[in-house]
Tab-separated table of C-alpha atoms in Angstrom:
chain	number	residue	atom	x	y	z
A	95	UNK	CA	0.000	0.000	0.000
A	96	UNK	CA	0.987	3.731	-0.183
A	97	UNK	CA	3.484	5.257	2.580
A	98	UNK	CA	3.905	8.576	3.581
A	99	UNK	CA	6.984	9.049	5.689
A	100	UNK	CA	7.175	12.421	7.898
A	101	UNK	CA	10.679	13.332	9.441
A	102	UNK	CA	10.859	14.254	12.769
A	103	UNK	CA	8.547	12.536	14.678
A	104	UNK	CA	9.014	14.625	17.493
A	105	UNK	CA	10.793	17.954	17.782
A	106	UNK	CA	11.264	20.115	20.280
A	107	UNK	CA	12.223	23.810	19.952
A	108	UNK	CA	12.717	27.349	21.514
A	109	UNK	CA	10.943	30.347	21.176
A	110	UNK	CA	11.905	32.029	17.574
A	111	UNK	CA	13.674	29.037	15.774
A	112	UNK	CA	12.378	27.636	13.087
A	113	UNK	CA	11.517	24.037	12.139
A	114	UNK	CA	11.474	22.089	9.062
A	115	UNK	CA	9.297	19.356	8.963
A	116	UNK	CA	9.571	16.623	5.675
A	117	UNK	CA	6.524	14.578	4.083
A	118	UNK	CA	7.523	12.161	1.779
A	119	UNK	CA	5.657	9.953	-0.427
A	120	UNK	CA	7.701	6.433	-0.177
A	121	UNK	CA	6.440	4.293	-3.241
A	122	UNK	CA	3.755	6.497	-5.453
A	123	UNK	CA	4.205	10.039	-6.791
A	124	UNK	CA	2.035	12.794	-5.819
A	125	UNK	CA	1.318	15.913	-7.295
A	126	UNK	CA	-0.805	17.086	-4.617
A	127	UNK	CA	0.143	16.754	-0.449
A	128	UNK	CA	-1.647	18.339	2.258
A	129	UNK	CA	-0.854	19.934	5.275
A	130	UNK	CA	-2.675	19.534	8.844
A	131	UNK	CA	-2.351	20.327	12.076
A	132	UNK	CA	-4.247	18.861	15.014
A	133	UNK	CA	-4.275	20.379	18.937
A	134	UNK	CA	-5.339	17.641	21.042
A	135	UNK	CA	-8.798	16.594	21.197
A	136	UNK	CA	-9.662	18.673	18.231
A	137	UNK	CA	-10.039	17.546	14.526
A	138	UNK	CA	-7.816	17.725	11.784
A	139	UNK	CA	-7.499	20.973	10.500
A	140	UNK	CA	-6.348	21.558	6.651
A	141	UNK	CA	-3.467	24.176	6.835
A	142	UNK	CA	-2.544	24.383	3.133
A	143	UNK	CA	-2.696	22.369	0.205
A	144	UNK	CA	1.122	21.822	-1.404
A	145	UNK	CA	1.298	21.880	-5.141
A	146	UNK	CA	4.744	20.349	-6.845
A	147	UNK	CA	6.067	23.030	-8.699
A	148	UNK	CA	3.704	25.893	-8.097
A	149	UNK	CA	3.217	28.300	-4.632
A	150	UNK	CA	0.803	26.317	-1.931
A	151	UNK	CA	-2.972	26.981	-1.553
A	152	UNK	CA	-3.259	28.341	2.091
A	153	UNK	CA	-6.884	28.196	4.077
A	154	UNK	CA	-7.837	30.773	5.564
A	155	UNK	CA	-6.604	32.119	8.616
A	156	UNK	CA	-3.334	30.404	8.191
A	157	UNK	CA	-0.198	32.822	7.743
A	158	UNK	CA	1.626	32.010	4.654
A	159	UNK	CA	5.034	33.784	5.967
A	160	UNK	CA	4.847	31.668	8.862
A	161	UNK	CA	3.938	28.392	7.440
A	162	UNK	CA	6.388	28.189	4.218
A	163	UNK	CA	5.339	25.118	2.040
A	164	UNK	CA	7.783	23.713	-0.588
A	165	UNK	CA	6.834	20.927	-2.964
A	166	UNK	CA	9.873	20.559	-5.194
A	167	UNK	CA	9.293	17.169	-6.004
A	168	UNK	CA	6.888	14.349	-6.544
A	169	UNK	CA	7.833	12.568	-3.606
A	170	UNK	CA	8.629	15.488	-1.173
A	171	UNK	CA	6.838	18.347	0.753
A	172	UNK	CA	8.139	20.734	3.429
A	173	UNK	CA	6.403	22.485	5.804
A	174	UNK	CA	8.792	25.165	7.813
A	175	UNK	CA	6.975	26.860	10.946
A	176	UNK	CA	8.878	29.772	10.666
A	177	UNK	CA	9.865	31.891	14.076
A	178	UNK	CA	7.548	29.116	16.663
A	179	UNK	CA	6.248	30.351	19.243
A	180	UNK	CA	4.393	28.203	22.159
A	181	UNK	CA	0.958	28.060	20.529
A	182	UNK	CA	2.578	26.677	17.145
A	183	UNK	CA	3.082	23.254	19.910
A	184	UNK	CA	0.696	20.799	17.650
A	185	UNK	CA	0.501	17.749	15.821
A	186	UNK	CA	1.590	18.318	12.321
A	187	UNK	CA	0.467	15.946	9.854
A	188	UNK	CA	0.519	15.536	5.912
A	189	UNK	CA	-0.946	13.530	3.644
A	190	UNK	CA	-0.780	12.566	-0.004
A	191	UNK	CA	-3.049	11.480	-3.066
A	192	UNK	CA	-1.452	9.030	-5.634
A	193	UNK	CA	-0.864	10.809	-8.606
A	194	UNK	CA	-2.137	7.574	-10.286
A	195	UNK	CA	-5.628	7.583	-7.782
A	196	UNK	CA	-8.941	7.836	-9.679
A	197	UNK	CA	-10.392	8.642	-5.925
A	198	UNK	CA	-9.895	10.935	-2.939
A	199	UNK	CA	-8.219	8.887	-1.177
A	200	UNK	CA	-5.470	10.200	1.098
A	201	UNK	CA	-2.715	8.534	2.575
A	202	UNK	CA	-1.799	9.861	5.973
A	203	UNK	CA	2.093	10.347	7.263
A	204	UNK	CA	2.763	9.337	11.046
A	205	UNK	CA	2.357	12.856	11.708
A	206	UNK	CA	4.929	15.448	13.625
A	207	UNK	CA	4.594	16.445	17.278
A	208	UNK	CA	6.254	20.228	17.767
A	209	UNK	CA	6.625	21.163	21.386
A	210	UNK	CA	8.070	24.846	20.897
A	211	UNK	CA	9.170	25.570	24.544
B	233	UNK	CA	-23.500	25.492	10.960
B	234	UNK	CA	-20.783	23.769	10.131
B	235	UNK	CA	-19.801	21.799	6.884
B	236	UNK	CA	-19.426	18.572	8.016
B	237	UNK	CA	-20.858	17.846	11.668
B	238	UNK	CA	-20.266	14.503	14.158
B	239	UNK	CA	-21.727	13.592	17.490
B	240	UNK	CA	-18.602	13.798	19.494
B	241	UNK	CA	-19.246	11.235	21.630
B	242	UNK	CA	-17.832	9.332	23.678
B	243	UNK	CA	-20.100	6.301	22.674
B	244	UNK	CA	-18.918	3.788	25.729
B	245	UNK	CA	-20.016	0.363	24.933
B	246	UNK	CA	-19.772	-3.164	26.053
B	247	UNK	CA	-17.806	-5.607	23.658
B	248	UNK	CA	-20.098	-7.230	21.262
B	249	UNK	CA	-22.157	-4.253	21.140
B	250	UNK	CA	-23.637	-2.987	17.691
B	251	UNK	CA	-22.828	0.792	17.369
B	252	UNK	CA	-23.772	3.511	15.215
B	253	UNK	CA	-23.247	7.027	14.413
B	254	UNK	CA	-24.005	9.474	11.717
B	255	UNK	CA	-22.066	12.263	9.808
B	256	UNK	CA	-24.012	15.386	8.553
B	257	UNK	CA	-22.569	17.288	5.488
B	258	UNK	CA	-23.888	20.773	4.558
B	259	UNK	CA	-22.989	20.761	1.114
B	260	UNK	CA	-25.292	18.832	-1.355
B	261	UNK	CA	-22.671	19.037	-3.961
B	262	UNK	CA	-20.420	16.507	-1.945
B	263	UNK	CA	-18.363	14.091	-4.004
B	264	UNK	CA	-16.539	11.735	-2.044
B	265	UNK	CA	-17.041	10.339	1.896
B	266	UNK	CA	-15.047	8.491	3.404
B	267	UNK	CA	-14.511	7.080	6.893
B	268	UNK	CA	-11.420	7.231	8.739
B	269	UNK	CA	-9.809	6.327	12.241
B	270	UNK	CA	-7.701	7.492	14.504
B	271	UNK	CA	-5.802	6.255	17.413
B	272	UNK	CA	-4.359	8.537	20.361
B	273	UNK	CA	-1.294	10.311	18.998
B	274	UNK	CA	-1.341	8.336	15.864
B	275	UNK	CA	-2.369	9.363	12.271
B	276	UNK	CA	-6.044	8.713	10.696
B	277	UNK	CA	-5.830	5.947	8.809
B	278	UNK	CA	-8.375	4.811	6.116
B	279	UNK	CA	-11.071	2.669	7.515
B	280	UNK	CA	-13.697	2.666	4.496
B	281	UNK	CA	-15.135	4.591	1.554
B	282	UNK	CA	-18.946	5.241	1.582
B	283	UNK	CA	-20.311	4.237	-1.908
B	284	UNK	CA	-23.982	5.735	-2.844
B	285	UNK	CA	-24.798	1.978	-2.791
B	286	UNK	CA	-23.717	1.096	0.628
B	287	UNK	CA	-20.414	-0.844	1.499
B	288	UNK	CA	-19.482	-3.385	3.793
B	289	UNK	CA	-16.511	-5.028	5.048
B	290	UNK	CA	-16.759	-7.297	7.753
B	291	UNK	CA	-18.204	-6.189	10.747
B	292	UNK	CA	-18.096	-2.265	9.281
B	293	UNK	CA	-21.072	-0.779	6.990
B	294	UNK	CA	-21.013	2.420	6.011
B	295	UNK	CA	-23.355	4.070	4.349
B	296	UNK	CA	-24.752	7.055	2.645
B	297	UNK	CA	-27.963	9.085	2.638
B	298	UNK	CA	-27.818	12.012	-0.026
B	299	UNK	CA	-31.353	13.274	0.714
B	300	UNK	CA	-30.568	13.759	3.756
B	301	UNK	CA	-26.942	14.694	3.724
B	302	UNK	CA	-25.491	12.331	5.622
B	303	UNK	CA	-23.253	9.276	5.670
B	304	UNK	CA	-23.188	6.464	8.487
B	305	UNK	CA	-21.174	3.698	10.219
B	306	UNK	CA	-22.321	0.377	11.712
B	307	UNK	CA	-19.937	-1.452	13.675
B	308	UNK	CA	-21.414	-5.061	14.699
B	309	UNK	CA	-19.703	-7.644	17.363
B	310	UNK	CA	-17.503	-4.648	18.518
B	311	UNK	CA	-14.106	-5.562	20.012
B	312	UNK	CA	-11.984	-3.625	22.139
B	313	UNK	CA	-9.252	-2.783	19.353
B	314	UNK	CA	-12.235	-0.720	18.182
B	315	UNK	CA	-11.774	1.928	20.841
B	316	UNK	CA	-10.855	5.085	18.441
B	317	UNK	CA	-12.155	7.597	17.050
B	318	UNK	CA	-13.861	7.549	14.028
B	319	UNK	CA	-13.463	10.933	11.506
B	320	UNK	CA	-15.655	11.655	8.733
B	321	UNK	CA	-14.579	13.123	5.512
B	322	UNK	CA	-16.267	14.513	2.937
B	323	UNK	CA	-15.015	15.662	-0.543
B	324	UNK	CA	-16.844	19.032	-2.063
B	325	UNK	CA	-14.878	20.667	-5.275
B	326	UNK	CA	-11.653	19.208	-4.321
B	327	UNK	CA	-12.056	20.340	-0.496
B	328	UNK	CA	-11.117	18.093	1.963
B	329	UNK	CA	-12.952	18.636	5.322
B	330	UNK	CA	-13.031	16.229	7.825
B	331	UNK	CA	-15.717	15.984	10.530
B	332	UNK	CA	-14.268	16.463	14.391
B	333	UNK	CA	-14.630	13.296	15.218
B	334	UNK	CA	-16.684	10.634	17.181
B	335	UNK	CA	-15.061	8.697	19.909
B	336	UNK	CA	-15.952	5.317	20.658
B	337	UNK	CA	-14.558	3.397	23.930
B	338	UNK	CA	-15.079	-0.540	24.115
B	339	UNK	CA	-15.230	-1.859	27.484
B	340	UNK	CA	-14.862	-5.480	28.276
């Protein structure tokens, strides 16, 4: 089946750095990945929608300077939470669509816990 | 009102149990549903498509209801790996929104 791989798992990180998180798609190419975040007990929230090659789709509400989204490949999305601060501390998780899918279905990475201190 | 809507829950129910619960979507142009879980701290994970037909698989049925906007999941014989929670997703334009979630607790 299709695997999404995130890198870090976990990270934890002062006040003002910044933190690169990596979504790759393991064994299927996708055009499209998506970007979500998750506080705890909450739902999944869509952040942005990552486009290889072209500048992310942000929802609203969601800073685009803080939250910089790069798709340069197929198989690889970054999400940088630029200068974190306390309430950036969620669960970070992306997800892909096979380029190859005739459906919506997404395929979820492990997902990233940030703990900005 | 929100697009896509879920009894929160917690459903707390003995093993063997027959459960359901229901997932309201706003948007009557809605393409795609889908039911997924999730397990503390882990990722959602696929658990079924909803077809305008009706789908099973195993002890899971999900269905759908378009005149009344809204899709549904039946879990018979329930075991305790069950204990999750169970997100709904629904598909409008290319929009992914997924419901907040129902959580459902097995006890022995």
């Amino acid at each position: 089946g299709a695997v999404v791989s995130q890198h870090p798992s976990w990270v934890i990180c002062k006040s003002g750095t910044s933190v690169k998180i990596e979504c790759r798609s393991l064994d299927f190419q996708a055009t499209t990945m998506f970007w979500y975040r998750q506080f705890p007990k909450q739902s999944l929230m869509l952040m942005a929608t990552s486009n290889e090659g072209s500048k992310a789709t942000y929802e609203q509400g969601v800073e685009k300077d803080k939250f910089l989204i790069n798709h340069a490949s197929l198989t690889l999305s970054t999400l940088t939470v630029t200068s974190a601060h306390p309430e950036d501390s969620s669960f970070y998780i992306c997800s892909a669509r096979d380029i190859e899918g005739y459906s919506y279905e997404q395929y979820f990475g492990p997902g990233t816990r940030l703990t900005v201190t | 009102r929100k697009e896509v809507e879920q009894d929160p829950g917690p459903f707390n129910v003995p093993e063997g149990a027959t459960v359901a619960f229901n997932c309201t979507y706003s948007n009557s142009a809605s393409q795609s549903f889908f039911w997924y879980r999730q397990d503390c701290r882990k990722e959602p994970k696929l658990l079924m498509s909803v077809y305008s037909s009706g789908n099973e698989d195993g002890r899971f049925t999900a269905q759908l209801n378009r005149a009344s906007q809204y899709i549904s999941l039946l879990i018979r014989d329930s075991k305790l790996s069950d204990s999750a929670t169970y997100l709904c997703v629904v598909i409008s334009a290319s929009k992914i929104i997924f419901g907040s979630g129902t959580r459902l607790s097995i006890r022995p």
